[in-house]
């Protein structure tokens, strides 16, 4: 028996590598306005300007798309922002007694 149990035959080297965690991009959500027969077009344009920072031309274009196709995209946001915008629009519409519907869907 040799007295060197547990010893290796020479120097050992360890290599330590650091792995950078990859940041995952947050999921994005589309905020959509749905058409109805009661909410005035001017109110929808106002909502798009106020809550989605659209200029009058872009807001009118989206409103007409909603009017003709039944649905239109207001913007794409992270979950928290999309949820906040939907809540703001719905509260604002109710406050002004309009049945406007605003929803979000995962992109």
GROMACS .gro file of N, CA and C in nm:
model
  321
    1UNK      N    1   0.083  -0.119   0.000
    1UNK     CA    2   0.000   0.000   0.000
    1UNK      C    3   0.086   0.122   0.000
    2UNK      N    4   0.044   0.214  -0.073
    2UNK     CA    5   0.121   0.337  -0.075
    2UNK      C    6   0.056   0.437   0.020
    3UNK      N    7   0.136   0.526   0.070
    3UNK     CA    8   0.086   0.623   0.166
    3UNK      C    9   0.022   0.743   0.100
    4UNK      N   10   0.009   0.744  -0.029
    4UNK     CA   11  -0.043   0.862  -0.099
    4UNK      C   12  -0.184   0.844  -0.149
    5UNK      N   13  -0.267   0.781  -0.072
    5UNK     CA   14  -0.405   0.763  -0.117
    5UNK      C   15  -0.476   0.897  -0.125
    6UNK      N   16  -0.558   0.914  -0.229
    6UNK     CA   17  -0.634   1.037  -0.247
    6UNK      C   18  -0.557   1.144  -0.321
    7UNK      N   19  -0.434   1.119  -0.351
    7UNK     CA   20  -0.356   1.218  -0.426
    7UNK      C   21  -0.360   1.184  -0.573
    8UNK      N   22  -0.357   1.287  -0.656
    8UNK     CA   23  -0.355   1.264  -0.799
    8UNK      C   24  -0.211   1.268  -0.848
    9UNK      N   25  -0.190   1.218  -0.965
    9UNK     CA   26  -0.056   1.214  -1.023
    9UNK      C   27  -0.026   1.342  -1.098
   10UNK      N   28  -0.022   1.450  -1.038
   10UNK     CA   29   0.013   1.575  -1.104
   10UNK      C   30  -0.091   1.682  -1.075
   11UNK      N   31  -0.060   1.802  -1.118
   11UNK     CA   32  -0.152   1.913  -1.091
   11UNK      C   33  -0.279   1.900  -1.175
   12UNK      N   34  -0.389   1.935  -1.115
   12UNK     CA   35  -0.516   1.935  -1.190
   12UNK      C   36  -0.560   2.079  -1.208
   13UNK      N   37  -0.624   2.104  -1.318
   13UNK     CA   38  -0.670   2.239  -1.348
   13UNK      C   39  -0.821   2.238  -1.365
   14UNK      N   40  -0.886   2.336  -1.310
   14UNK     CA   41  -1.030   2.350  -1.326
   14UNK      C   42  -1.056   2.474  -1.410
   15UNK      N   43  -1.149   2.460  -1.498
   15UNK     CA   44  -1.187   2.574  -1.581
   15UNK      C   45  -1.326   2.619  -1.536
   16UNK      N   46  -1.336   2.743  -1.498
   16UNK     CA   47  -1.464   2.798  -1.455
   16UNK      C   48  -1.512   2.893  -1.565
   17UNK      N   49  -1.627   2.863  -1.615
   17UNK     CA   50  -1.683   2.951  -1.716
   17UNK      C   51  -1.810   3.014  -1.661
   18UNK      N   52  -1.827   3.138  -1.692
   18UNK     CA   53  -1.949   3.207  -1.649
   18UNK      C   54  -2.044   3.210  -1.767
   19UNK      N   55  -2.163   3.167  -1.740
   19UNK     CA   56  -2.266   3.168  -1.842
   19UNK      C   57  -2.357   3.285  -1.812
   20UNK      N   58  -2.366   3.374  -1.909
   20UNK     CA   59  -2.456   3.488  -1.891
   20UNK      C   60  -2.598   3.441  -1.916
   21UNK      N   61  -2.686   3.467  -1.821
   21UNK     CA   62  -2.825   3.428  -1.845
   21UNK      C   63  -2.883   3.515  -1.957
   22UNK      N   64  -2.952   3.451  -2.048
   22UNK     CA   65  -3.012   3.527  -2.157
   22UNK      C   66  -3.144   3.587  -2.108
   23UNK      N   67  -3.157   3.716  -2.128
   23UNK     CA   68  -3.280   3.784  -2.088
   23UNK      C   69  -3.388   3.750  -2.190
   24UNK      N   70  -3.497   3.699  -2.142
   24UNK     CA   71  -3.609   3.664  -2.229
   24UNK      C   72  -3.691   3.789  -2.256
   25UNK      N   73  -3.724   3.809  -2.381
   25UNK     CA   74  -3.809   3.923  -2.415
   25UNK      C   75  -3.949   3.899  -2.360
   26UNK      N   76  -4.012   4.005  -2.310
   26UNK     CA   77  -4.147   3.986  -2.257
   26UNK      C   78  -4.246   3.958  -2.370
   27UNK      N   79  -4.351   3.885  -2.337
   27UNK     CA   80  -4.456   3.861  -2.435
   27UNK      C   81  -4.526   3.993  -2.467
   28UNK      N   82  -4.569   4.005  -2.591
   28UNK     CA   83  -4.637   4.126  -2.634
   28UNK      C   84  -4.784   4.097  -2.657
   29UNK      N   85  -4.864   4.200  -2.634
   29UNK     CA   86  -5.009   4.188  -2.646
   29UNK      C   87  -5.063   4.300  -2.733
   30UNK      N   88  -5.155   4.263  -2.821
   30UNK     CA   89  -5.222   4.360  -2.907
   30UNK      C   90  -5.343   4.415  -2.832
   31UNK      N   91  -5.360   4.546  -2.835
   31UNK     CA   92  -5.479   4.609  -2.778
   31UNK      C   93  -5.572   4.639  -2.895
   32UNK      N   94  -5.695   4.589  -2.884
   32UNK     CA   95  -5.790   4.597  -2.994
   32UNK      C   96  -5.918   4.668  -2.950
   33UNK      N   97  -5.974   4.745  -3.042
   33UNK     CA   98  -6.105   4.808  -3.020
   33UNK      C   99  -6.204   4.735  -3.108
   34UNK      N  100  -6.322   4.706  -3.050
   34UNK     CA  101  -6.427   4.636  -3.123
   34UNK      C  102  -6.536   4.733  -3.165
   35UNK      N  103  -6.592   4.709  -3.280
   35UNK     CA  104  -6.698   4.795  -3.332
   35UNK      C  105  -6.830   4.769  -3.260
   36UNK      N  106  -6.907   4.873  -3.244
   36UNK     CA  107  -7.044   4.860  -3.197
   36UNK      C  108  -7.128   4.963  -3.272
   37UNK      N  109  -7.258   4.952  -3.261
   37UNK     CA  110  -7.348   5.040  -3.337
   37UNK      C  111  -7.385   5.169  -3.263
   38UNK      N  112  -7.328   5.190  -3.145
   38UNK     CA  113  -7.373   5.302  -3.063
   38UNK      C  114  -7.266   5.406  -3.030
   39UNK      N  115  -7.141   5.364  -3.020
   39UNK     CA  116  -7.034   5.458  -2.985
   39UNK      C  117  -7.005   5.548  -3.105
   40UNK      N  118  -7.010   5.680  -3.086
   40UNK     CA  119  -6.982   5.772  -3.197
   40UNK      C  120  -6.838   5.759  -3.247
   41UNK      N  121  -6.821   5.776  -3.375
   41UNK     CA  122  -6.689   5.767  -3.437
   41UNK      C  123  -6.593   5.870  -3.376
   42UNK      N  124  -6.645   5.988  -3.347
   42UNK     CA  125  -6.561   6.094  -3.290
   42UNK      C  126  -6.507   6.053  -3.153
   43UNK      N  127  -6.587   5.978  -3.078
   43UNK     CA  128  -6.542   5.933  -2.946
   43UNK      C  129  -6.428   5.833  -2.961
   44UNK      N  130  -6.438   5.743  -3.056
   44UNK     CA  131  -6.332   5.644  -3.081
   44UNK      C  132  -6.203   5.715  -3.121
   45UNK      N  133  -6.214   5.814  -3.206
   45UNK     CA  134  -6.095   5.893  -3.246
   45UNK      C  135  -6.034   5.960  -3.123
   46UNK      N  136  -6.118   6.016  -3.039
   46UNK     CA  137  -6.070   6.081  -2.917
   46UNK      C  138  -5.996   5.982  -2.827
   47UNK      N  139  -6.050   5.862  -2.811
   47UNK     CA  140  -5.987   5.757  -2.729
   47UNK      C  141  -5.849   5.722  -2.786
   48UNK      N  142  -5.841   5.706  -2.916
   48UNK     CA  143  -5.713   5.671  -2.981
   48UNK      C  144  -5.609   5.782  -2.964
   49UNK      N  145  -5.653   5.905  -2.971
   49UNK     CA  146  -5.561   6.017  -2.952
   49UNK      C  147  -5.516   6.026  -2.805
   50UNK      N  148  -5.610   6.011  -2.715
   50UNK     CA  149  -5.582   6.030  -2.572
   50UNK      C  150  -5.501   5.916  -2.509
   51UNK      N  151  -5.539   5.793  -2.536
   51UNK     CA  152  -5.477   5.679  -2.467
   51UNK      C  153  -5.368   5.609  -2.547
   52UNK      N  154  -5.364   5.633  -2.679
   52UNK     CA  155  -5.265   5.564  -2.762
   52UNK      C  156  -5.175   5.662  -2.838
   53UNK      N  157  -5.184   5.789  -2.805
   53UNK     CA  158  -5.100   5.894  -2.861
   53UNK      C  159  -5.098   5.894  -3.014
   54UNK      N  160  -5.213   5.869  -3.075
   54UNK     CA  161  -5.225   5.873  -3.221
   54UNK      C  162  -5.258   6.016  -3.262
   55UNK      N  163  -5.204   6.057  -3.378
   55UNK     CA  164  -5.244   6.188  -3.429
   55UNK      C  165  -5.382   6.172  -3.493
   56UNK      N  166  -5.443   6.284  -3.529
   56UNK     CA  167  -5.581   6.281  -3.580
   56UNK      C  168  -5.593   6.193  -3.704
   57UNK      N  169  -5.495   6.197  -3.791
   57UNK     CA  170  -5.501   6.117  -3.914
   57UNK      C  171  -5.493   5.967  -3.885
   58UNK      N  172  -5.398   5.926  -3.800
   58UNK     CA  173  -5.383   5.784  -3.765
   58UNK      C  174  -5.505   5.734  -3.688
   59UNK      N  175  -5.556   5.817  -3.598
   59UNK     CA  176  -5.673   5.778  -3.519
   59UNK      C  177  -5.795   5.759  -3.608
   60UNK      N  178  -5.812   5.847  -3.703
   60UNK     CA  179  -5.925   5.836  -3.796
   60UNK      C  180  -5.912   5.711  -3.881
   61UNK      N  181  -5.792   5.682  -3.925
   61UNK     CA  182  -5.767   5.563  -4.007
   61UNK      C  183  -5.801   5.435  -3.929
   62UNK      N  184  -5.758   5.427  -3.803
   62UNK     CA  185  -5.789   5.310  -3.720
   62UNK      C  186  -5.939   5.301  -3.694
   63UNK      N  187  -6.002   5.414  -3.664
   63UNK     CA  188  -6.145   5.416  -3.638
   63UNK      C  189  -6.223   5.365  -3.760
   64UNK      N  190  -6.184   5.407  -3.879
   64UNK     CA  191  -6.253   5.361  -4.000
   64UNK      C  192  -6.231   5.212  -4.023
   65UNK      N  193  -6.111   5.163  -3.990
   65UNK     CA  194  -6.084   5.021  -4.001
   65UNK      C  195  -6.175   4.943  -3.906
   66UNK      N  196  -6.190   4.992  -3.783
   66UNK     CA  197  -6.280   4.929  -3.685
   66UNK      C  198  -6.423   4.932  -3.739
   67UNK      N  199  -6.464   5.044  -3.794
   67UNK     CA  200  -6.600   5.060  -3.846
   67UNK      C  201  -6.629   4.962  -3.959
   68UNK      N  202  -6.535   4.944  -4.050
   68UNK     CA  203  -6.557   4.859  -4.167
   68UNK      C  204  -6.528   4.711  -4.142
   69UNK      N  205  -6.434   4.680  -4.052
   69UNK     CA  206  -6.393   4.541  -4.031
   69UNK      C  207  -6.435   4.482  -3.897
   70UNK      N  208  -6.490   4.567  -3.809
   70UNK     CA  209  -6.539   4.518  -3.681
   70UNK      C  210  -6.437   4.516  -3.569
   71UNK      N  211  -6.310   4.532  -3.604
   71UNK     CA  212  -6.203   4.529  -3.503
   71UNK      C  213  -6.083   4.605  -3.558
   72UNK      N  214  -6.005   4.666  -3.468
   72UNK     CA  215  -5.886   4.737  -3.511
   72UNK      C  216  -5.781   4.741  -3.400
   73UNK      N  217  -5.656   4.738  -3.441
   73UNK     CA  218  -5.545   4.737  -3.346
   73UNK      C  219  -5.504   4.879  -3.310
   74UNK      N  220  -5.496   4.903  -3.179
   74UNK     CA  221  -5.456   5.034  -3.128
   74UNK      C  222  -5.306   5.041  -3.104
   75UNK      N  223  -5.246   4.926  -3.071
   75UNK     CA  224  -5.104   4.921  -3.042
   75UNK      C  225  -5.065   4.786  -2.986
   76UNK      N  226  -4.933   4.766  -2.971
   76UNK     CA  227  -4.878   4.642  -2.917
   76UNK      C  228  -4.791   4.679  -2.798
   77UNK      N  229  -4.816   4.612  -2.684
   77UNK     CA  230  -4.751   4.649  -2.559
   77UNK      C  231  -4.717   4.525  -2.477
   78UNK      N  232  -4.637   4.545  -2.373
   78UNK     CA  233  -4.616   4.438  -2.276
   78UNK      C  234  -4.746   4.417  -2.200
   79UNK      N  235  -4.756   4.306  -2.128
   79UNK     CA  236  -4.880   4.269  -2.061
   79UNK      C  237  -4.934   4.380  -1.970
   80UNK      N  238  -4.849   4.431  -1.883
   80UNK     CA  239  -4.894   4.531  -1.786
   80UNK      C  240  -4.945   4.658  -1.852
   81UNK      N  241  -4.875   4.702  -1.954
   81UNK     CA  242  -4.915   4.825  -2.023
   81UNK      C  243  -5.045   4.801  -2.100
   82UNK      N  244  -5.053   4.688  -2.169
   82UNK     CA  245  -5.175   4.656  -2.244
   82UNK      C  246  -5.296   4.648  -2.150
   83UNK      N  247  -5.278   4.581  -2.037
   83UNK     CA  248  -5.386   4.568  -1.940
   83UNK      C  249  -5.431   4.704  -1.888
   84UNK      N  250  -5.335   4.790  -1.861
   84UNK     CA  251  -5.366   4.925  -1.813
   84UNK      C  252  -5.443   5.004  -1.918
   85UNK      N  253  -5.400   4.996  -2.044
   85UNK     CA  254  -5.467   5.070  -2.150
   85UNK      C  255  -5.611   5.022  -2.169
   86UNK      N  256  -5.630   4.890  -2.166
   86UNK     CA  257  -5.766   4.834  -2.180
   86UNK      C  258  -5.854   4.887  -2.067
   87UNK      N  259  -5.803   4.884  -1.945
   87UNK     CA  260  -5.880   4.932  -1.829
   87UNK      C  261  -5.912   5.080  -1.843
   88UNK      N  262  -5.815   5.160  -1.883
   88UNK     CA  263  -5.836   5.304  -1.899
   88UNK      C  264  -5.945   5.333  -2.003
   89UNK      N  265  -5.937   5.264  -2.117
   89UNK     CA  266  -6.035   5.287  -2.224
   89UNK      C  267  -6.174   5.244  -2.179
   90UNK      N  268  -6.183   5.127  -2.117
   90UNK     CA  269  -6.314   5.078  -2.073
   90UNK      C  270  -6.375   5.171  -1.967
   91UNK      N  271  -6.294   5.216  -1.872
   91UNK     CA  272  -6.344   5.308  -1.769
   91UNK      C  273  -6.390   5.441  -1.830
   92UNK      N  274  -6.311   5.492  -1.924
   92UNK     CA  275  -6.343   5.618  -1.990
   92UNK      C  276  -6.473   5.605  -2.071
   93UNK      N  277  -6.489   5.494  -2.140
   93UNK     CA  278  -6.611   5.471  -2.220
   93UNK      C  279  -6.733   5.462  -2.129
   94UNK      N  280  -6.720   5.389  -2.018
   94UNK     CA  281  -6.833   5.376  -1.925
   94UNK      C  282  -6.870   5.511  -1.864
   95UNK      N  283  -6.766   5.587  -1.829
   95UNK     CA  284  -6.788   5.719  -1.770
   95UNK      C  285  -6.869   5.808  -1.865
   96UNK      N  286  -6.847   5.790  -1.996
   96UNK     CA  287  -6.917   5.869  -2.096
   96UNK      C  288  -7.037   5.794  -2.154
   97UNK      N  289  -7.074   5.685  -2.089
   97UNK     CA  290  -7.194   5.607  -2.123
   97UNK      C  291  -7.192   5.553  -2.266
   98UNK      N  292  -7.075   5.501  -2.306
   98UNK     CA  293  -7.062   5.436  -2.436
   98UNK      C  294  -7.029   5.289  -2.416
   99UNK      N  295  -7.083   5.201  -2.500
   99UNK     CA  296  -7.058   5.058  -2.485
   99UNK      C  297  -6.930   5.010  -2.554
  100UNK      N  298  -6.838   5.100  -2.581
  100UNK     CA  299  -6.714   5.066  -2.651
  100UNK      C  300  -6.642   4.952  -2.578
  101UNK      N  301  -6.596   4.854  -2.655
  101UNK     CA  302  -6.522   4.741  -2.600
  101UNK      C  303  -6.376   4.748  -2.645
  102UNK      N  304  -6.288   4.726  -2.550
  102UNK     CA  305  -6.144   4.725  -2.576
  102UNK      C  306  -6.090   4.597  -2.512
  103UNK      N  307  -6.014   4.519  -2.588
  103UNK     CA  308  -5.963   4.392  -2.540
  103UNK      C  309  -5.815   4.381  -2.575
  104UNK      N  310  -5.751   4.278  -2.516
  104UNK     CA  311  -5.611   4.253  -2.549
  104UNK      C  312  -5.596   4.105  -2.584
  105UNK      N  313  -5.502   4.076  -2.673
  105UNK     CA  314  -5.473   3.937  -2.709
  105UNK      C  315  -5.324   3.921  -2.727
  106UNK      N  316  -5.276   3.803  -2.694
  106UNK     CA  317  -5.133   3.776  -2.707
  106UNK      C  318  -5.094   3.776  -2.853
  107UNK      N  319  -4.983   3.843  -2.881
  107UNK     CA  320  -4.937   3.853  -3.020
  107UNK      C  321  -4.863   3.727  -3.058
   0.00000   0.00000   0.00000
